[in-house]
Amino acid sequence: MRRWPFFIACLLLSASIWLVYNLSQVHTSIVSQEVVAESSLEGRAARSSDAVTMAARVSASGFRLLSVGLRKGSVTVQFAPEDLSPLGDDYFGIPSSKLLRYAGDIYGPGAKVEAFLFDEASFRFIPENNRRVPLRAVCLPSFRAQYTQVSPLALKPDSVTVYGPAEVLDRVEEVRTASFSLNDLHGSVHGEVKLVPPVGTRISERKTEYSIEVSRYVELETESPLTIRNLPSGVALRVYPSTVRAVFRCVFPLLSDPRGMVDFHVDYGEFARSITGRCLVHHGALPKGVISCSITPDVVECVETANE
């Protein structure tokens, strides 16, 4: 009788080892799982309003199959919007062939779907109040000496869809990036930055790519006479001063020398509409390789006289 406890303990240990070994092996079974879909469909809610039961023949460890069988409730799966096709009446479908890539999300890591027991799953995504607004980068870049940006900081995408109550959307004019720094720039850079959704809303993108083109530059200085455009016949216009100082900021090495290639002028039409007689100085088209042009003075005094 004294051996019975030892015998029972050995029996339980053997059964435990057999069970663990058996559950560690790969098995194939038909399992079902309720799925709620999430996606970034334009103009639609982020989550489906219903759950869909997905049955499939799945190969996985016995532990994984047991876990799926004991799981209660639904799992949420993030689907790429390009995998969902409109079916009408707010329903969007995804074929079983595309669902294969989501097997781990549906049935758990390590699960391999041999075949789904349906051709297509459909989810209902109801319409939601939305508005498309531009993005604005919250960044003030700084540059190493003799370097500057060739073009404004670019964002891709440069706009997002904002979702929320109509009264909130009416006040949303833009979405900003998180504040970020770009310091001592001496070459073009790119990267990613998070977006900050307005309070009480959600947005279609979580981040955006930024890029800024940076180049070394040289400055070229010239003094140029002012001309007058759109001057009517029989009218003379005197400009004070009659010349301006222009500083061209050009990429290095130089592609061309802009001095003598760009004209500087005032427009008689602007003078005619002016109350003070002061006119803004304009320049012509800048040659390739010229980043910017600063003019001193940029506003001149104009006096109309009779044409002698």
Coordinates of C-alpha atoms in Angstrom, one line a residue, residues 94-301:
I94 CA -11.4 41.0 -48.5
P95 CA -10.9 37.7 -50.3
S96 CA -9.6 34.7 -48.5
S97 CA -6.4 34.8 -50.7
K98 CA -5.4 38.2 -49.1
L99 CA -6.4 37.0 -45.6
L100 CA -3.6 34.5 -45.6
R101 CA -1.1 37.3 -44.8
Y102 CA -3.1 38.2 -41.6
A103 CA -3.2 34.6 -40.3
G104 CA -0.9 35.4 -37.4
D105 CA -3.0 38.4 -36.4
I106 CA -6.2 36.4 -36.5
Y107 CA -5.2 33.1 -34.9
G108 CA -2.0 34.0 -33.1
P109 CA 1.8 33.8 -33.8
G110 CA 2.9 30.6 -35.4
A111 CA -0.5 29.7 -36.8
K112 CA -0.5 28.7 -40.5
V113 CA -3.8 28.7 -42.4
E114 CA -4.0 25.9 -44.9
A115 CA -7.4 27.1 -46.2
F116 CA -10.2 29.4 -45.2
L117 CA -13.7 27.8 -45.3
F118 CA -15.1 30.8 -47.2
D119 CA -14.2 32.9 -50.3
E120 CA -14.6 36.4 -48.9
A121 CA -15.1 38.2 -45.6
S122 CA -17.1 41.5 -45.5
F123 CA -17.1 44.2 -42.9
R124 CA -19.3 47.3 -42.5
F125 CA -17.5 50.6 -42.1
I126 CA -20.0 53.4 -41.6
P127 CA -19.4 56.9 -43.0
E128 CA -17.9 59.5 -40.6
N129 CA -17.7 63.3 -40.6
N130 CA -14.4 64.3 -42.2
R131 CA -12.4 67.1 -43.7
R132 CA -9.2 67.2 -45.7
V133 CA -6.7 69.8 -44.3
P134 CA -3.1 70.7 -45.1
L135 CA -0.1 69.7 -42.9
R136 CA 2.2 72.3 -41.4
A137 CA 5.7 71.4 -40.2
V138 CA 6.6 72.8 -36.7
C139 CA 10.3 73.2 -37.4
L140 CA 12.8 76.1 -37.6
P141 CA 15.9 74.7 -39.3
S142 CA 19.4 76.2 -38.8
F143 CA 22.2 76.0 -41.2
R144 CA 26.0 75.9 -41.1
A145 CA 27.7 79.1 -42.4
Q146 CA 27.4 79.4 -46.2
Y147 CA 24.7 76.8 -46.4
T148 CA 20.9 77.4 -47.0
Q149 CA 17.8 75.7 -48.1
V150 CA 17.1 75.6 -51.8
S151 CA 13.4 75.1 -51.5
P152 CA 10.8 75.1 -48.6
L153 CA 10.6 72.1 -46.3
A154 CA 8.4 69.5 -48.0
L155 CA 6.0 67.0 -46.4
K156 CA 4.7 63.8 -47.9
P157 CA 1.8 63.5 -47.6
D158 CA 1.2 67.2 -47.3
S159 CA -2.5 66.8 -46.2
V160 CA -4.5 64.5 -44.0
T161 CA -8.2 63.6 -43.5
V162 CA -9.5 64.7 -40.1
Y163 CA -12.5 62.8 -38.5
G164 CA -14.7 64.1 -35.7
P165 CA -17.9 65.9 -34.8
A166 CA -19.0 68.5 -37.4
E167 CA -18.7 71.4 -34.9
V168 CA -15.1 70.4 -34.1
L169 CA -14.1 70.0 -37.8
D170 CA -15.4 73.5 -38.6
R171 CA -12.6 74.9 -36.4
V172 CA -9.8 72.7 -37.9
E173 CA -7.8 74.5 -40.6
E174 CA -4.6 72.5 -40.5
V175 CA -2.8 69.7 -38.7
R176 CA 0.7 70.2 -37.3
T177 CA 3.6 68.0 -36.9
A178 CA 5.2 67.4 -33.6
S179 CA 7.9 70.0 -32.9
F180 CA 11.3 68.8 -34.2
S181 CA 14.8 70.4 -34.7
L182 CA 17.1 70.4 -37.7
N183 CA 20.4 72.0 -36.7
D184 CA 23.7 72.8 -38.4
L185 CA 22.4 71.6 -41.7
H186 CA 25.1 71.3 -44.5
G187 CA 23.4 68.8 -46.8
S188 CA 19.9 67.7 -47.8
V189 CA 18.1 65.7 -45.2
H190 CA 14.9 63.6 -44.9
G191 CA 13.1 61.7 -42.2
E192 CA 9.8 61.0 -40.5
V193 CA 7.9 63.0 -37.9
K194 CA 4.7 62.3 -35.9
L195 CA 1.5 64.3 -36.4
V196 CA -0.5 65.9 -33.6
P197 CA -4.2 65.3 -34.0
P198 CA -6.4 68.3 -33.0
V199 CA -8.3 67.7 -29.7
G200 CA -11.4 65.6 -30.1
T201 CA -10.5 64.2 -33.6
R202 CA -8.6 61.4 -35.2
I203 CA -6.5 61.7 -38.4
S204 CA -5.9 59.4 -41.3
E205 CA -2.1 59.4 -40.9
R206 CA 0.0 59.0 -37.8
K207 CA 3.2 60.4 -39.3
T208 CA 4.6 62.1 -42.4
E209 CA 7.9 62.2 -44.3
Y210 CA 9.8 65.5 -44.4
S211 CA 12.6 66.5 -46.7
I212 CA 14.6 69.7 -47.1
E213 CA 17.1 70.4 -49.9
V214 CA 20.2 72.2 -48.7
S215 CA 23.1 73.6 -50.7
R216 CA 26.2 75.6 -50.2
Y217 CA 25.9 79.1 -51.6
V218 CA 27.9 82.1 -52.7
E219 CA 26.6 85.7 -52.9
L220 CA 27.1 88.0 -55.9
E221 CA 26.4 91.7 -55.6
T222 CA 25.5 94.2 -58.4
E223 CA 24.0 97.6 -58.9
S224 CA 21.3 97.8 -61.6
P225 CA 19.2 100.7 -63.1
L226 CA 15.4 100.5 -62.6
T227 CA 13.1 100.3 -65.6
I228 CA 9.4 101.0 -65.8
R229 CA 6.8 98.6 -67.2
N230 CA 3.4 99.3 -68.6
L231 CA 4.0 103.0 -69.0
P232 CA 1.3 104.7 -71.1
S233 CA 2.3 106.9 -74.0
G234 CA 2.6 110.6 -73.2
V235 CA 3.5 109.9 -69.6
A236 CA 6.8 110.0 -67.8
L237 CA 7.6 108.5 -64.5
R238 CA 10.6 109.4 -62.4
V239 CA 11.9 107.0 -59.9
Y240 CA 14.0 107.8 -56.7
P241 CA 16.5 106.3 -56.4
S242 CA 16.9 105.2 -60.0
T243 CA 19.2 102.3 -59.2
V244 CA 19.0 99.4 -56.7
R245 CA 21.6 97.1 -55.1
A246 CA 20.9 93.4 -55.6
V247 CA 22.5 90.5 -53.9
F248 CA 22.1 87.1 -55.6
R249 CA 22.4 84.0 -53.4
C250 CA 23.5 81.2 -55.8
V251 CA 24.3 77.5 -55.4
F252 CA 27.9 76.6 -55.3
P253 CA 29.6 75.9 -57.7
L254 CA 28.0 78.5 -59.9
L255 CA 25.9 77.4 -62.8
S256 CA 25.8 80.9 -64.3
D257 CA 26.5 84.5 -63.3
P258 CA 23.1 86.2 -62.9
R259 CA 24.6 89.8 -62.9
G260 CA 23.4 91.5 -66.0
M261 CA 20.9 88.7 -66.8
V262 CA 18.1 89.9 -64.5
D263 CA 16.2 93.2 -64.9
F264 CA 14.7 95.3 -62.0
H265 CA 11.6 97.4 -62.6
V266 CA 8.5 99.0 -61.2
D267 CA 5.1 98.7 -62.6
Y268 CA 3.2 101.8 -63.6
G269 CA -0.1 100.1 -62.9
E270 CA 0.9 99.7 -59.2
F271 CA 1.9 103.4 -59.1
A272 CA -1.5 104.4 -60.6
R273 CA -3.3 102.5 -57.8
S274 CA -1.0 103.8 -55.1
I275 CA -2.0 106.5 -52.7
T276 CA 1.5 107.4 -51.5
G277 CA 3.3 107.1 -54.8
R278 CA 5.6 104.5 -53.5
C279 CA 6.1 101.3 -55.6
L280 CA 7.6 97.9 -54.9
V281 CA 10.7 96.9 -56.9
H282 CA 10.3 93.7 -58.9
H283 CA 12.9 91.5 -60.6
G284 CA 12.6 89.3 -63.7
A285 CA 13.0 85.6 -63.8
L286 CA 16.0 84.2 -62.0
P287 CA 18.4 82.0 -63.9
K288 CA 18.8 78.4 -62.9
G289 CA 21.0 78.0 -59.8
V290 CA 19.9 81.3 -58.2
I291 CA 18.3 80.5 -54.8
S292 CA 17.1 84.0 -54.0
C293 CA 17.6 87.7 -54.7
S294 CA 17.4 90.5 -52.2
I295 CA 16.9 94.1 -53.3
T296 CA 17.9 97.4 -51.5
P297 CA 15.8 99.5 -51.5
D298 CA 12.8 97.2 -52.2
V299 CA 10.4 100.2 -52.3
V300 CA 11.1 103.5 -54.2
E301 CA 9.4 106.9 -54.6

